[in-house]
Short mmCIF file of C-alpha atoms in Angstrom, two decimals:
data_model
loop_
_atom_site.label_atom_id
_atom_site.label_comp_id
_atom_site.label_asym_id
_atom_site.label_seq_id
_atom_site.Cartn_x
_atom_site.Cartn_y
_atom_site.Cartn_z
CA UNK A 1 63.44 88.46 -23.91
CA UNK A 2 64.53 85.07 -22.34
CA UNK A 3 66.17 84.33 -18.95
CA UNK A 4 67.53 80.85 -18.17
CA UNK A 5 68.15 79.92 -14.33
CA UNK A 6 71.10 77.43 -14.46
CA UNK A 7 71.00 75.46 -11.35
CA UNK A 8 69.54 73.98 -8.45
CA UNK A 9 65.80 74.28 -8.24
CA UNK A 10 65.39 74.27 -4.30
CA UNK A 11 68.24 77.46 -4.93
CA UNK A 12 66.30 79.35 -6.19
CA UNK A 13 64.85 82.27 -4.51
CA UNK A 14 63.26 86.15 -5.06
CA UNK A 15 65.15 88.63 -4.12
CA UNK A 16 62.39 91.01 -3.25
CA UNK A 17 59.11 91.19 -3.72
CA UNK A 18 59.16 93.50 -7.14
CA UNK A 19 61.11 90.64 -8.94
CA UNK A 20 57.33 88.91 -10.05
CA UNK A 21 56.70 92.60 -11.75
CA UNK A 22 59.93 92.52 -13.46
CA UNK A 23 59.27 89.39 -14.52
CA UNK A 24 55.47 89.62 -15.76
CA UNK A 25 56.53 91.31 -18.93
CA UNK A 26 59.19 88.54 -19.81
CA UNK A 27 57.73 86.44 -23.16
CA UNK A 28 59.75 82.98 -21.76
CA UNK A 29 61.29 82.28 -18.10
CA UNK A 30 62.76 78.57 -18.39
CA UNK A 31 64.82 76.33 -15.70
CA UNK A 32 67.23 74.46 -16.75
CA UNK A 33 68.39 71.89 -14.27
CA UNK A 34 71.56 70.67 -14.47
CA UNK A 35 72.82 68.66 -11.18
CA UNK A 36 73.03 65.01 -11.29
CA UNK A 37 69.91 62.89 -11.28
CA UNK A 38 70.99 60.68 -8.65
CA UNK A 39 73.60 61.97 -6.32
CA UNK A 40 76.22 59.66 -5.00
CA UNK A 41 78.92 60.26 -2.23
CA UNK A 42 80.85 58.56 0.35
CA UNK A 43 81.68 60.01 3.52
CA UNK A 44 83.18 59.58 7.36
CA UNK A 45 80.20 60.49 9.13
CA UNK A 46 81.86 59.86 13.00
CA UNK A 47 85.13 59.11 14.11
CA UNK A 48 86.17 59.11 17.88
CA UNK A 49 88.40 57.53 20.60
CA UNK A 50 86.02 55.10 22.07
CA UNK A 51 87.20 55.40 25.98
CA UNK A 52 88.16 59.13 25.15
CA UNK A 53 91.62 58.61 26.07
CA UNK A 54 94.17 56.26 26.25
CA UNK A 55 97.03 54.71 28.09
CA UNK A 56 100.70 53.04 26.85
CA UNK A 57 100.42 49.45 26.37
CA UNK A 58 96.62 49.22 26.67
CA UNK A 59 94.48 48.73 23.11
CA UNK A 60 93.05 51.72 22.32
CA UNK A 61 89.86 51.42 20.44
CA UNK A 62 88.99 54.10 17.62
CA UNK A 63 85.32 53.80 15.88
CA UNK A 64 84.44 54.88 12.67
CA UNK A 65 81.27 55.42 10.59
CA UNK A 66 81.73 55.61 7.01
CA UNK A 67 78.50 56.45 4.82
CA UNK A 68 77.67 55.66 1.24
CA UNK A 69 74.85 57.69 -0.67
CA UNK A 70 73.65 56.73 -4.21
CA UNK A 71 71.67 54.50 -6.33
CA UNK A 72 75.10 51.80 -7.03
CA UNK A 73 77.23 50.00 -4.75
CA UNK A 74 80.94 51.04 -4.13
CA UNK A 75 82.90 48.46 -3.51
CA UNK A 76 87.62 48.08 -2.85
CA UNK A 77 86.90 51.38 -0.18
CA UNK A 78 90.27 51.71 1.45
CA UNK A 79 89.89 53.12 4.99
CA UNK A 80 93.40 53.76 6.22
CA UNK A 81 94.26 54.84 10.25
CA UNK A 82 97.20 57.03 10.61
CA UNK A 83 98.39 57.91 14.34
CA UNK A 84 100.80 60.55 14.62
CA UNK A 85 103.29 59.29 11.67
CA UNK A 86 102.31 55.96 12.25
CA UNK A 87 99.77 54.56 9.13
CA UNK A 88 97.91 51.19 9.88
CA UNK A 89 97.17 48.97 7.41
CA UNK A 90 94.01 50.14 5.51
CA UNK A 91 90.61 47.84 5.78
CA UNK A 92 89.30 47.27 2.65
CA UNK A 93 85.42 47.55 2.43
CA UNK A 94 82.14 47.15 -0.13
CA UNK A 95 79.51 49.95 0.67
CA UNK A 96 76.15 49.00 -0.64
CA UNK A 97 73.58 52.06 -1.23
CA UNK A 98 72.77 54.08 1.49
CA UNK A 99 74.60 51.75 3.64
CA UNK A 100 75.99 52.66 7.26
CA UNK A 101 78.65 50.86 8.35
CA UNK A 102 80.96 50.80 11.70
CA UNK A 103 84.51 49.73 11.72
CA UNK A 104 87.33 49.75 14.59
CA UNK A 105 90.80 50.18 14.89
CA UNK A 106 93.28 49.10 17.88
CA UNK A 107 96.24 50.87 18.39
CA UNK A 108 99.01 50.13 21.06
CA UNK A 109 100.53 53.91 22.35
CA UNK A 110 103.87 53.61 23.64
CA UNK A 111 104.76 57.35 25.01
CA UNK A 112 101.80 59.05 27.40
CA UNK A 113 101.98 61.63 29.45
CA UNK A 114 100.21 62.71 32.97
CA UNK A 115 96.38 62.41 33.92
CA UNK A 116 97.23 66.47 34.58
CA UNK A 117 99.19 66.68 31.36
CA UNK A 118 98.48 64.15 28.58
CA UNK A 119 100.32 63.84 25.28
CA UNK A 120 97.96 65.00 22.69
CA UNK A 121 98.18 62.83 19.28
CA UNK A 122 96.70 63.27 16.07
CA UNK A 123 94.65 60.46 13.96
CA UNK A 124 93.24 60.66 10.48
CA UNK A 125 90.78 58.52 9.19
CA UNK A 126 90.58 58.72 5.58
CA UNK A 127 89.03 57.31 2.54
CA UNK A 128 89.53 56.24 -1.31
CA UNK A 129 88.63 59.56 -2.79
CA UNK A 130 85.53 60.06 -4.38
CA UNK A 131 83.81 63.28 -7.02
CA UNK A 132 83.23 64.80 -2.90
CA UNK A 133 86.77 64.52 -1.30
CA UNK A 134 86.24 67.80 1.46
CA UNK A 135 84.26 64.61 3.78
CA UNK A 136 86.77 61.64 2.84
CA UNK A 137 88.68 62.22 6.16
CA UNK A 138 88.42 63.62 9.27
CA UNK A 139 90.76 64.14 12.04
CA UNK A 140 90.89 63.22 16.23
CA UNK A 141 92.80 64.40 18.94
CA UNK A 142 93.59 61.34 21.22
CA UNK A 143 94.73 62.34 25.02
CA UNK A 144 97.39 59.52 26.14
CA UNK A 145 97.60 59.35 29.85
CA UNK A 146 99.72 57.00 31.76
CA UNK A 147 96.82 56.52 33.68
CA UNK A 148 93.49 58.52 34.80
CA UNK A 149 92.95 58.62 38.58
CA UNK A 150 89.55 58.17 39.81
CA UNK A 151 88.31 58.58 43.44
CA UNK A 152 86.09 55.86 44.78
CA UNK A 153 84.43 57.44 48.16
CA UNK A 154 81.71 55.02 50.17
CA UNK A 155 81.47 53.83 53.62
CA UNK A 156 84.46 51.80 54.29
CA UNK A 157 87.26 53.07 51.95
CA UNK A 158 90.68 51.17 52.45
CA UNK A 159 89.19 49.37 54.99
CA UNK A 160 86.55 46.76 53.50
CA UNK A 161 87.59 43.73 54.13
CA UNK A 162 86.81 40.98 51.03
CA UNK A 163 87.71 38.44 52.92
CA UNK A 164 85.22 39.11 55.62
CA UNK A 165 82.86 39.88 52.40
CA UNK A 166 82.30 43.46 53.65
CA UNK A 167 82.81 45.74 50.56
CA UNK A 168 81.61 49.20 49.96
CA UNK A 169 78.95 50.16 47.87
CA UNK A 170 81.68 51.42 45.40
CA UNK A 171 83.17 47.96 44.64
CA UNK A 172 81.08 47.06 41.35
CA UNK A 173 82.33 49.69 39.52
CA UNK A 174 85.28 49.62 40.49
CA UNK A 175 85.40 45.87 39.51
CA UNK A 176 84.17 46.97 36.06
CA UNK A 177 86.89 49.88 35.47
CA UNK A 178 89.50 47.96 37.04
CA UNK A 179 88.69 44.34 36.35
CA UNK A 180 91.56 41.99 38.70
CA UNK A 181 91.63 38.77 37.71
CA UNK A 182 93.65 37.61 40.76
CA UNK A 183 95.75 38.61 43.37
CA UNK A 184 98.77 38.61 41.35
CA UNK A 185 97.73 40.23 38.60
CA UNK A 186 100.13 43.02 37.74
CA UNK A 187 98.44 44.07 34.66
CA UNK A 188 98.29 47.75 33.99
CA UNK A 189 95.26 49.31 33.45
CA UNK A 190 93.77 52.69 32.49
CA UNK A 191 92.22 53.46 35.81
CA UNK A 192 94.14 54.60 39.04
CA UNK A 193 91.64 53.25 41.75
CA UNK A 194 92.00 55.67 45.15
CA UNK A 195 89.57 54.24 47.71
CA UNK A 196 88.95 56.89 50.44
CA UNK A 197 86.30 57.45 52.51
CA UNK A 198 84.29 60.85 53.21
CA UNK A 199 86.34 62.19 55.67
CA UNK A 200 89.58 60.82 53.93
CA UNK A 201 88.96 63.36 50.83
CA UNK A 202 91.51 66.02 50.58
CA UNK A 203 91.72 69.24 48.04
CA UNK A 204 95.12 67.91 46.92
CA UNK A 205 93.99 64.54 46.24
CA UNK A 206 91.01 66.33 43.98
CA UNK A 207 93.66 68.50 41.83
CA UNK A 208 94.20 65.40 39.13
CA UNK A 209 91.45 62.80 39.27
CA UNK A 210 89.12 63.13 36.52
CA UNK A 211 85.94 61.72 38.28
CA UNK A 212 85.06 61.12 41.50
CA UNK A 213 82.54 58.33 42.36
CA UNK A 214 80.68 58.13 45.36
CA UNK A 215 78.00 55.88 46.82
CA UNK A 216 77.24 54.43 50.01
CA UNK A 217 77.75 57.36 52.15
CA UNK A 218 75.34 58.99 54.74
CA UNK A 219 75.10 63.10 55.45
CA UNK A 220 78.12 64.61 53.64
CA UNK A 221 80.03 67.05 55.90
CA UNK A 222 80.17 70.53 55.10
CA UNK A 223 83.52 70.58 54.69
CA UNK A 224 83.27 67.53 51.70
CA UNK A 225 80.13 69.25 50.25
CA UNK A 226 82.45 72.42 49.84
CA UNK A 227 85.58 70.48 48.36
CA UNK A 228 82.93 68.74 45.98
CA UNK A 229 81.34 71.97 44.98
CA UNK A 230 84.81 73.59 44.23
CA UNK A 231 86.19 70.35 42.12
CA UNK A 232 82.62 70.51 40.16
CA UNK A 233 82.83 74.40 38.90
CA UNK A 234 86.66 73.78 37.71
CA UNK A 235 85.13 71.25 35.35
CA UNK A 236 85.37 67.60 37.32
CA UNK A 237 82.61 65.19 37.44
CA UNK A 238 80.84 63.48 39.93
CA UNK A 239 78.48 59.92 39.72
CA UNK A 240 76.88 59.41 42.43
CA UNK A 241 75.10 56.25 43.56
CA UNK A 242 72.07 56.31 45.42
CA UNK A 243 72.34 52.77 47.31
CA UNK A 244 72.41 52.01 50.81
CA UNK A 245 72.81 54.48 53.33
CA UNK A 246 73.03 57.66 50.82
CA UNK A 247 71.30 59.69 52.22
CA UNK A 248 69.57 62.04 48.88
#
């Protein structure tokens, strides 16, 4: 009587606890192991819209980590971008064993849709096929937006006055989403910037922003605590800065 297990040695496993009696009486049990020695395989590991969504006519940024596994280097990997129908031209790589490696893509969306309703667009990321194809690709959803409002509420709202150098506590990050590099700068941008103070916040002006930033501000009113509350369980966010005259 002989039985051969064919397979993977970490696969194996009893399926009760009579199997060693059934066993015992066997003249020769042998394992014969018969996956690769060294396994190789090269993968997309991570693949995302940097920002998270995008606008027309502003770069959009996806990032990519590709993997390599094995005991030899792979080199002439084509990673190839498609957008919707539209296929970039592919990046050719070397992957060197058990190497990492992070690559980008810009891409220029023409057609958007609203910060309530974006247009939704697919992108593959996909590599020279391998023994393991399943994990050459993998697939994002990227939300285009013409742009995403954001509510900036602190002390002064519309009425700080730069050229009295009186700005509200708001103003650095709103410097860093929306950088202007002069007065006539018409460039467009991803952000809609809405400046309001507390008592300027409405419920309609909450329906489409996607975050609402707030800093510089003393007591909240009931009435804002409320709105905030309300925006918050119907999924919005809120940073808040505590600078100032917040009071915690």
């Amino acid at each position: 009587k002989r039985v051969v297990f064919i397979g993977d040695m970490q696969r194996i496993t009893w399926a009760g606890s009579d199997m060693a009696e059934r066993f015992k009486d066997l003249t020769s049990v042998q394992v014969a192991h018969v996956g690769p020695a060294q396994r190789e395989n090269t993968w997309v590991s991570e693949f995302r819209l940097r920002d998270g969504i995008a606008a027309p006519d502003v770069p959009a940024v996806f990032v990519a980590t590709i993997k390599h596994q094995g005991p030899q280097r792979r080199d002439n990997v084509d990673v190839t971008l498609t957008v919707g129908d539209h296929v970039l031209p592919s990046k050719r790589v070397d992957l060197l064993p058990d190497q990492s490696l992070q690559l980008m893509f810009e891409y220029d969306f023409r057609a958007a849709g609203t910060s309530a309703e974006p247009l939704f667009v697919p992108a593959r990321l996909e590599l020279s096929p391998d023994r393991l194809p399943d994990d050459d690709f993998r697939v994002a959803i990227a939300p285009v937006a013409a742009q995403v409002p954001v509510l900036f509420v602190d002390q002064y709202g519309e009425d700080e006055r730069p050229q009295l150098n009186r700005y509200g506590e708001t103003f650095p990050l709103r410097r860093l989403l929306a950088p202007q590099t002069s007065r006539d700068d018409q460039t467009r941008r991803l952000i809609d910037v809405r400046h309001r103070t507390m008592l300027q916040v409405t419920q309609d002006e909450l329906k489409d922003v996607r975050l609402v930033v707030i800093a510089g501000v003393t007591a909240p009113s009931t009435d804002f605590v409320h709105l905030l509350r309300e925006y918050l369980e119907q999924g919005g966010q809120v940073l808040t800065g505590a600078c100032a005259g917040f009071d915690p």
